[in-house]
Short mmCIF file of C-alpha atoms in Angstrom, two decimals:
data_model
loop_
_atom_site.label_atom_id
_atom_site.label_comp_id
_atom_site.label_asym_id
_atom_site.label_seq_id
_atom_site.Cartn_x
_atom_site.Cartn_y
_atom_site.Cartn_z
CA MET A 1 26.38 31.73 24.71
CA LYS A 2 26.66 28.46 26.61
CA GLU A 3 22.86 28.28 26.82
CA ASN A 4 22.62 28.99 23.09
CA ARG A 5 25.06 26.14 22.33
CA LEU A 6 23.09 23.74 24.51
CA GLY A 7 19.88 24.70 22.75
CA PHE A 8 21.49 24.25 19.34
CA GLN A 9 22.87 20.84 20.28
CA ALA A 10 19.50 19.72 21.59
CA ILE A 11 17.78 20.82 18.40
CA THR A 12 20.33 19.18 16.15
CA LEU A 13 20.22 15.91 18.01
CA THR A 14 16.44 15.77 18.01
CA LEU A 15 16.24 16.67 14.33
CA ALA A 16 18.79 14.04 13.45
CA LEU A 17 16.91 11.36 15.38
CA ALA A 18 13.59 12.39 13.88
CA LEU A 19 14.91 12.30 10.34
CA LEU A 20 16.78 9.07 10.90
CA PHE A 21 13.75 7.15 12.10
CA SER A 22 11.17 8.74 9.86
CA GLY A 23 13.28 8.31 6.74
CA ALA A 24 13.84 4.62 7.39
CA ALA A 25 10.14 4.06 7.94
CA TRP A 26 9.07 5.90 4.82
CA ALA A 27 11.44 3.83 2.66
CA HIS A 28 9.03 0.90 2.78
CA VAL A 29 5.78 2.55 1.88
CA THR A 30 5.46 4.16 -1.52
CA PRO A 31 2.47 4.79 -3.78
CA ASN A 32 1.15 2.13 -6.11
CA VAL A 33 2.08 2.29 -9.80
CA GLN A 34 -0.54 0.77 -12.07
CA LEU A 35 1.16 -0.63 -15.14
CA ALA A 36 -1.98 -2.03 -16.75
CA GLY A 37 -5.67 -1.62 -16.04
CA ILE A 38 -7.97 -4.50 -15.20
CA ARG A 39 -10.14 -4.21 -18.30
CA GLU A 40 -7.23 -3.86 -20.70
CA THR A 41 -5.49 -6.86 -19.10
CA VAL A 42 -8.58 -9.05 -19.36
CA ALA A 43 -9.02 -8.02 -23.00
CA LYS A 44 -5.40 -8.83 -23.80
CA LEU A 45 -5.02 -12.10 -21.90
CA LEU A 46 -8.47 -13.55 -22.69
CA PRO A 47 -8.97 -12.27 -26.24
CA SER A 48 -11.61 -14.73 -27.38
CA GLY A 49 -14.76 -16.48 -26.22
CA GLN A 50 -17.55 -15.52 -23.88
CA LEU A 51 -16.35 -13.88 -20.72
CA TYR A 52 -17.42 -15.05 -17.26
CA VAL A 53 -16.36 -14.23 -13.74
CA LYS A 54 -15.98 -16.89 -11.07
CA ASP A 55 -15.76 -15.98 -7.40
CA ILE A 56 -13.84 -18.51 -5.37
CA GLN A 57 -14.10 -19.02 -1.64
CA LEU A 58 -11.71 -21.80 -0.71
CA ASN A 59 -13.08 -24.29 1.79
CA GLU A 60 -11.06 -25.40 4.81
CA GLU A 61 -9.63 -28.44 3.10
CA GLN A 62 -8.48 -26.42 0.12
CA LYS A 63 -6.94 -23.81 2.42
CA ARG A 64 -5.12 -26.54 4.31
CA LYS A 65 -3.75 -28.03 1.09
CA LEU A 66 -2.48 -24.71 -0.16
CA ASP A 67 -1.15 -23.61 3.19
CA ALA A 68 0.87 -26.80 3.34
CA LEU A 69 2.72 -25.73 0.21
CA SER A 70 5.85 -23.76 1.04
CA ASN A 71 5.23 -21.17 -1.66
CA TRP A 72 1.82 -20.24 -0.23
CA LYS A 73 3.03 -19.41 3.28
CA GLY A 74 1.44 -16.18 4.47
CA GLN A 75 -0.19 -15.50 1.11
CA LEU A 76 -3.52 -17.26 1.52
CA GLY A 77 -5.33 -14.24 2.97
CA ASP A 78 -9.03 -14.90 3.42
CA GLY A 79 -9.04 -17.58 0.74
CA GLU A 80 -11.10 -15.50 -1.67
CA PHE A 81 -10.09 -15.24 -5.29
CA LYS A 82 -11.65 -14.21 -8.56
CA PHE A 83 -11.12 -15.80 -11.95
CA PHE A 84 -12.04 -14.29 -15.27
CA VAL A 85 -12.98 -17.21 -17.49
CA SER A 86 -13.48 -17.50 -21.22
CA ARG A 87 -15.57 -20.28 -22.78
CA ASP A 88 -16.69 -21.04 -26.29
CA GLY A 89 -20.30 -21.42 -27.44
CA GLY A 90 -20.38 -24.98 -26.18
CA ASP A 91 -19.21 -23.99 -22.69
CA ARG A 92 -15.80 -25.47 -23.36
CA LEU A 93 -13.12 -23.78 -21.28
CA LEU A 94 -10.75 -21.68 -23.38
CA GLY A 95 -8.77 -20.03 -20.62
CA ALA A 96 -8.83 -18.42 -17.20
CA LEU A 97 -7.17 -15.37 -15.71
CA VAL A 98 -6.44 -14.46 -12.11
CA PHE A 99 -4.86 -11.34 -10.61
CA MET A 100 -2.48 -12.73 -8.01
CA SER A 101 -1.01 -10.46 -5.32
CA GLU A 102 2.37 -11.30 -3.91
CA PHE A 103 2.79 -9.46 -0.64
CA THR A 104 6.26 -8.08 -0.03
CA TYR A 105 7.95 -5.95 2.59
CA HIS A 106 7.63 -3.05 0.16
CA GLY A 107 3.96 -3.60 -0.56
CA PRO A 108 2.10 -5.92 -2.93
CA VAL A 109 3.06 -6.84 -6.48
CA VAL A 110 0.08 -7.87 -8.60
CA VAL A 111 0.62 -10.28 -11.48
CA ALA A 112 -2.16 -11.14 -13.93
CA VAL A 113 -1.73 -14.78 -15.02
CA ALA A 114 -3.69 -16.44 -17.80
CA MET A 115 -3.86 -20.22 -18.12
CA ASP A 116 -5.13 -22.28 -21.03
CA ALA A 117 -7.70 -25.02 -20.62
CA ASN A 118 -5.03 -27.50 -19.54
CA GLY A 119 -3.58 -25.26 -16.87
CA LYS A 120 -0.51 -24.23 -18.81
CA ILE A 121 0.57 -20.63 -18.50
CA ALA A 122 -0.55 -18.75 -21.61
CA ASP A 123 0.51 -15.25 -20.62
CA ALA A 124 1.40 -13.16 -17.59
CA ARG A 125 1.99 -9.52 -16.86
CA VAL A 126 2.71 -7.32 -13.87
CA THR A 127 -0.20 -4.92 -13.41
CA ASP A 128 0.65 -3.17 -10.14
CA VAL A 129 3.80 -2.53 -8.15
CA GLN A 130 4.78 0.07 -5.56
CA MET A 131 6.92 3.00 -6.66
CA GLU A 132 10.05 2.03 -4.78
CA PRO A 133 10.29 -1.59 -6.03
CA MET A 134 9.58 -0.35 -9.56
CA GLU A 135 13.28 0.29 -10.05
CA TRP A 136 13.96 -3.39 -9.31
CA VAL A 137 11.09 -4.73 -11.39
CA SER A 138 11.68 -2.51 -14.43
CA PRO A 139 14.74 -4.45 -15.69
CA LEU A 140 12.66 -7.63 -15.67
CA LEU A 141 9.83 -6.03 -17.60
CA ARG A 142 12.18 -4.43 -20.13
CA ASN A 143 13.72 -7.84 -20.85
CA ASP A 144 10.44 -9.75 -21.19
CA TYR A 145 11.00 -11.82 -18.08
CA LEU A 146 7.35 -12.89 -18.01
CA ARG A 147 7.75 -14.74 -21.32
CA GLU A 148 9.78 -17.31 -19.38
CA PHE A 149 6.57 -18.73 -17.94
CA LYS A 150 4.74 -19.46 -21.17
CA GLY A 151 3.86 -23.15 -21.35
CA LYS A 152 4.79 -23.89 -17.75
CA THR A 153 2.46 -25.53 -15.26
CA ALA A 154 1.80 -25.60 -11.54
CA SER A 155 4.72 -27.98 -11.10
CA MET A 156 7.18 -25.39 -12.42
CA GLU A 157 10.39 -25.04 -10.47
CA LEU A 158 10.92 -21.83 -8.57
CA ALA A 159 14.40 -21.06 -9.77
CA LEU A 160 15.96 -18.42 -11.98
CA GLY A 161 17.62 -19.48 -15.20
CA PRO A 162 21.23 -18.46 -15.90
CA LYS A 163 20.06 -15.46 -17.94
CA TRP A 164 18.37 -13.98 -14.88
CA GLU A 165 20.87 -15.09 -12.27
CA ASN A 166 23.69 -13.18 -13.92
CA GLY A 167 23.74 -9.51 -14.69
CA TYR A 168 20.95 -8.45 -12.32
CA GLY A 169 21.18 -7.06 -8.83
CA GLU A 170 20.06 -8.89 -5.74
CA MET A 171 16.79 -6.97 -5.38
CA THR A 172 15.87 -7.54 -9.03
CA ARG A 173 16.55 -11.26 -8.68
CA GLY A 174 14.48 -11.27 -5.52
CA TYR A 175 11.55 -9.69 -7.30
CA ALA A 176 12.01 -12.11 -10.20
CA MET A 177 11.44 -14.93 -7.73
CA LEU A 178 8.41 -13.17 -6.24
CA ILE A 179 6.86 -12.79 -9.67
CA ALA A 180 7.63 -16.44 -10.43
CA ASN A 181 5.90 -17.42 -7.22
CA ALA A 182 2.81 -15.41 -8.13
CA VAL A 183 2.70 -17.23 -11.47
CA LYS A 184 3.15 -20.62 -9.84
CA ARG A 185 0.47 -19.92 -7.24
CA SER A 186 -1.92 -18.90 -10.01
CA ALA A 187 -1.34 -22.19 -11.81
CA GLN A 188 -1.76 -24.14 -8.55
CA LEU A 189 -5.01 -22.36 -7.84
CA PHE A 190 -6.24 -23.04 -11.37
CA ASP A 191 -5.51 -26.73 -10.92
CA MET A 192 -7.38 -26.80 -7.64
CA VAL A 193 -10.45 -25.05 -9.04
CA PHE A 194 -10.65 -26.11 -12.67
CA ILE A 195 -8.96 -29.48 -12.78
CA ASN A 196 -9.37 -31.07 -9.38
CA GLY A 197 -12.52 -29.11 -8.66
CA SER A 198 -13.99 -30.08 -12.05
CA ALA A 199 -15.02 -26.58 -13.04
CA LYS A 200 -13.77 -27.42 -16.49
CA MET B 1 19.32 22.81 31.87
CA LYS B 2 17.51 26.03 30.97
CA LEU B 3 16.75 26.29 27.30
CA PRO B 4 17.14 29.64 25.59
CA PRO B 5 13.97 31.11 24.08
CA LEU B 6 13.39 30.31 20.40
CA SER B 7 13.75 33.99 19.61
CA GLY B 8 17.20 33.98 21.23
CA LEU B 9 18.67 31.13 19.20
CA PRO B 10 21.51 31.86 16.80
CA LEU B 11 20.54 32.35 13.17
CA SER B 12 21.84 28.94 12.14
CA ALA B 13 19.61 27.19 14.68
CA LYS B 14 16.59 29.23 13.60
CA LEU B 15 17.25 28.28 9.99
CA LEU B 16 17.57 24.63 10.97
CA VAL B 17 14.18 24.58 12.69
CA THR B 18 12.44 26.57 9.96
CA CYS B 19 13.87 24.44 7.16
CA PHE B 20 12.73 21.31 8.97
CA LEU B 21 9.20 22.68 9.40
CA VAL B 22 9.03 23.80 5.78
CA THR B 23 10.14 20.34 4.63
CA LEU B 24 7.43 18.79 6.79
CA SER B 25 4.97 21.20 5.21
CA PHE B 26 5.80 19.89 1.76
CA GLY B 27 5.44 16.37 3.12
CA ASN B 28 1.99 17.19 4.46
CA VAL B 29 0.92 18.79 1.19
CA ALA B 30 2.16 15.76 -0.76
CA ALA B 31 0.28 13.48 1.63
CA GLY B 32 -2.87 15.50 1.04
CA ILE B 33 -2.52 15.33 -2.73
CA TYR B 34 -1.76 11.60 -2.58
CA THR B 35 -4.80 10.95 -0.40
CA GLN B 36 -7.02 12.98 -2.71
CA LYS B 37 -5.70 11.23 -5.83
CA TYR B 38 -5.49 7.62 -4.67
CA VAL B 39 -7.99 7.34 -1.85
CA GLY B 40 -10.31 10.28 -2.06
CA ILE B 41 -11.45 12.37 0.86
CA SER B 42 -15.15 11.62 0.68
CA ILE B 43 -16.89 9.21 3.02
CA GLU B 44 -17.76 6.94 0.10
CA SER B 45 -14.20 6.69 -1.16
CA LEU B 46 -12.81 6.02 2.31
CA VAL B 47 -15.32 3.24 2.84
CA GLU B 48 -14.51 1.76 -0.55
CA THR B 49 -10.80 1.88 0.24
CA TYR B 50 -10.82 0.42 3.75
CA SER B 51 -14.02 -1.53 4.30
CA GLU B 52 -14.08 -5.32 3.98
CA ARG B 53 -17.81 -5.66 4.56
CA ASP B 54 -20.17 -6.11 1.59
CA ARG B 55 -17.27 -5.86 -0.77
CA GLU B 56 -16.62 -7.95 -3.83
CA HIS B 57 -13.60 -9.93 -2.85
CA GLY B 58 -10.85 -11.70 -4.64
CA GLY B 59 -9.50 -9.05 -6.93
CA ALA B 60 -10.98 -6.91 -9.65
CA PRO B 61 -14.55 -5.89 -8.97
CA HIS B 62 -17.08 -6.13 -11.72
CA THR B 63 -20.71 -5.57 -12.35
CA HIS B 64 -23.05 -7.74 -14.28
CA ASP B 65 -26.57 -7.44 -15.51
CA GLY B 66 -27.98 -10.13 -13.26
CA SER B 67 -27.70 -12.93 -15.79
CA PRO B 68 -27.88 -16.33 -14.15
CA ALA B 69 -24.69 -18.24 -13.49
CA ASN B 70 -23.76 -21.11 -15.79
CA ARG B 71 -23.45 -24.70 -14.61
CA PHE B 72 -19.94 -23.99 -13.36
CA GLY B 73 -21.12 -21.20 -11.08
CA GLU B 74 -19.69 -18.51 -13.35
CA THR B 75 -21.49 -15.29 -14.06
CA PRO B 76 -21.44 -13.99 -17.63
CA ILE B 77 -20.11 -10.48 -18.10
CA THR B 78 -18.96 -8.27 -20.94
CA LEU B 79 -15.67 -6.42 -21.09
CA ASP B 80 -17.46 -3.11 -20.56
CA GLN B 81 -18.73 -4.44 -17.26
CA VAL B 82 -15.25 -5.08 -15.92
CA ARG B 83 -14.69 -2.21 -13.54
CA GLU B 84 -11.23 -0.83 -12.87
CA MET B 85 -10.29 -1.62 -9.30
CA LYS B 86 -9.93 1.36 -7.10
CA HIS B 87 -7.01 1.38 -4.74
CA HIS B 88 -8.06 -0.91 -1.88
CA VAL B 89 -6.14 -1.34 1.35
CA ASP B 90 -6.55 -4.86 2.69
CA LEU B 91 -5.75 -5.81 6.27
CA LYS B 92 -2.20 -6.85 5.49
CA LEU B 93 -1.36 -3.58 3.76
CA LEU B 94 -3.12 -1.57 6.45
CA LEU B 95 -1.09 -3.26 9.16
CA GLN B 96 2.08 -2.52 7.24
CA ASP B 97 1.02 1.10 6.64
CA ALA B 98 0.14 1.54 10.31
CA HIS B 99 3.42 0.02 11.41
CA VAL B 100 5.66 2.30 9.36
CA HIS B 101 3.50 5.44 9.53
CA LEU B 102 2.91 5.39 13.28
CA PHE B 103 6.57 4.89 14.09
CA SER B 104 7.62 7.82 11.92
CA HIS B 105 4.59 9.86 12.86
CA GLY B 106 5.35 9.35 16.53
CA VAL B 107 8.91 10.57 16.13
CA LEU B 108 7.84 13.63 14.16
CA SER B 109 5.05 14.37 16.66
CA MET B 110 7.61 14.16 19.43
CA PHE B 111 9.78 16.74 17.73
CA LEU B 112 6.80 19.02 17.15
CA GLY B 113 5.93 18.56 20.81
CA ILE B 114 9.43 19.57 21.85
CA LEU B 115 9.12 22.74 19.77
CA VAL B 116 5.76 23.54 21.37
CA PHE B 117 7.32 22.94 24.79
CA TRP B 118 10.07 25.37 23.83
CA THR B 119 7.66 28.18 22.94
CA ARG B 120 6.50 30.88 25.33
CA LEU B 121 2.90 29.75 25.13
CA PRO B 122 1.12 29.44 28.48
CA GLU B 123 1.44 25.97 30.01
CA LYS B 124 -2.26 25.23 29.49
CA TRP B 125 -1.94 25.88 25.76
CA LYS B 126 1.10 23.65 25.58
CA ILE B 127 -0.76 20.84 27.37
CA ALA B 128 -3.61 21.21 24.87
CA LEU B 129 -1.41 21.46 21.77
CA ILE B 130 1.27 18.83 22.37
CA PRO B 131 -1.00 15.73 22.21
CA LEU B 132 -2.80 16.84 19.06
CA PRO B 133 -0.33 15.58 16.42
CA PHE B 134 -0.09 12.25 18.28
CA LEU B 135 -3.86 11.97 18.46
CA GLY B 136 -4.31 12.93 14.84
CA GLY B 137 -2.08 10.17 13.51
CA THR B 138 -3.28 7.49 15.90
CA LEU B 139 -6.97 8.21 15.43
CA ASP B 140 -6.46 8.34 11.66
CA PHE B 141 -5.33 4.72 11.62
CA ALA B 142 -7.81 3.74 14.31
CA GLY B 143 -10.52 5.04 12.00
CA MET B 144 -9.20 2.94 9.11
CA PHE B 145 -9.32 -0.22 11.20
CA LEU B 146 -12.76 0.64 12.52
CA VAL B 147 -14.10 1.23 9.00
CA LYS B 148 -12.68 -2.13 8.06
CA PHE B 149 -14.19 -4.10 10.94
CA ALA B 150 -16.86 -2.07 12.70
CA ALA B 151 -18.86 0.50 10.77
CA ASP B 152 -18.60 2.72 7.71
CA ALA B 153 -19.44 5.76 9.87
CA PHE B 154 -15.90 5.71 11.24
CA ALA B 155 -14.84 7.23 7.94
CA TYR B 156 -15.85 10.52 9.60
CA LEU B 157 -13.18 9.78 12.23
CA ILE B 158 -10.56 9.43 9.48
CA ILE B 159 -11.53 12.78 8.02
CA ALA B 160 -11.66 14.47 11.43
CA SER B 161 -8.31 13.09 12.56
CA GLY B 162 -6.67 13.98 9.26
CA THR B 163 -7.97 17.50 9.68
CA LEU B 164 -6.68 17.53 13.26
CA THR B 165 -3.22 16.45 12.13
CA GLY B 166 -3.06 19.13 9.47
CA THR B 167 -4.46 21.86 11.67
CA SER B 168 -2.20 21.10 14.63
CA PHE B 169 0.83 21.15 12.36
CA VAL B 170 -0.18 24.51 10.91
CA VAL B 171 -0.57 25.94 14.44
CA VAL B 172 2.86 24.65 15.48
CA PHE B 173 4.39 25.93 12.25
CA LEU B 174 2.98 29.41 12.72
CA VAL B 175 3.65 29.74 16.46
CA VAL B 176 7.22 28.43 16.29
CA ASN B 177 8.17 30.50 13.26
CA TYR B 178 6.60 33.57 14.80
CA GLU B 179 8.71 33.13 17.92
CA LEU B 180 11.81 32.36 15.90
CA TRP B 181 11.65 35.34 13.58
CA PHE B 182 9.22 37.95 14.86
CA SER B 183 9.38 38.03 18.63
CA ARG B 184 12.14 39.57 20.65
CA PRO B 185 14.07 37.62 23.31
CA GLN B 186 12.96 38.63 26.84
#
């Protein structure tokens, strides 16, 4: 009997440890939820004009400039980005769209951000988020959080208005800031490529 | 401390072990379905998911008909040519996946190893079986990194190690449950 009790205790302890560690680890990795497809997002956010695609490879100076900005820390990746661009018959820029990933501890959030020819935010939407953070992002999407960014520029302040500061949990507010950062980074990148880089 | 044989454990302990293994089984099946649905288990889909070489970078991939770029370096495309982006695991996400998966996988492999150790299998079989779950998980992620940085052919390693993980678990599941429920204590 004593041997049986020792065996049972050993099993229980090992099982408890295994579940404890494995459960904690699995909490951070959950499948991706695609909220909107690429094609449908491009069609919606760039509804008019001739469509182009522009592959961007930032040079060292551009990388340095962006890396120096506090909101780009750890998000530069390999410095490669892709813009979908719409132009009219005379090659005049109508708008540009970028899918910006904001890397988080729970996996990436992808925000599609469209800018008008002057770099002002025309529209934005979350296209991909992991399953676990979905519960924190959903309240923002249900309440049209992304409409807050319409008309803003790269110089927008990264701060939540009173409407979003109150009445939402800490994780939701955190993801609101992450989404805001993705929008701001998109506008900053647009400025670098289309305004300062004269791709206009 | 001499451990009792699995067959000699009280019913509650047997149930505990079996329930744990059955839960892991569901986890493995879910992992298989997830891999099939989001990554694919063909060489081509694994390469597309993990490789960074010769890949269109910077977001949504597209195709175009070879029209020349305009004066801004932009390539004309139509909406039909915008291809939906398949799930791609970049280096950052792969490092995160490896970090959380290998920690948990290591702990679960350890527990499976303890159960193998507890069986009445000959020592040589135990020595052969215990490392397999560890190897399966580690080589799985090694293959992903190697596809990303070395060669597409390492996708075969991902498939082989995934098969090894699944097979070794099935062997442990069957052997342990056999000894729990169908063999008599000596």
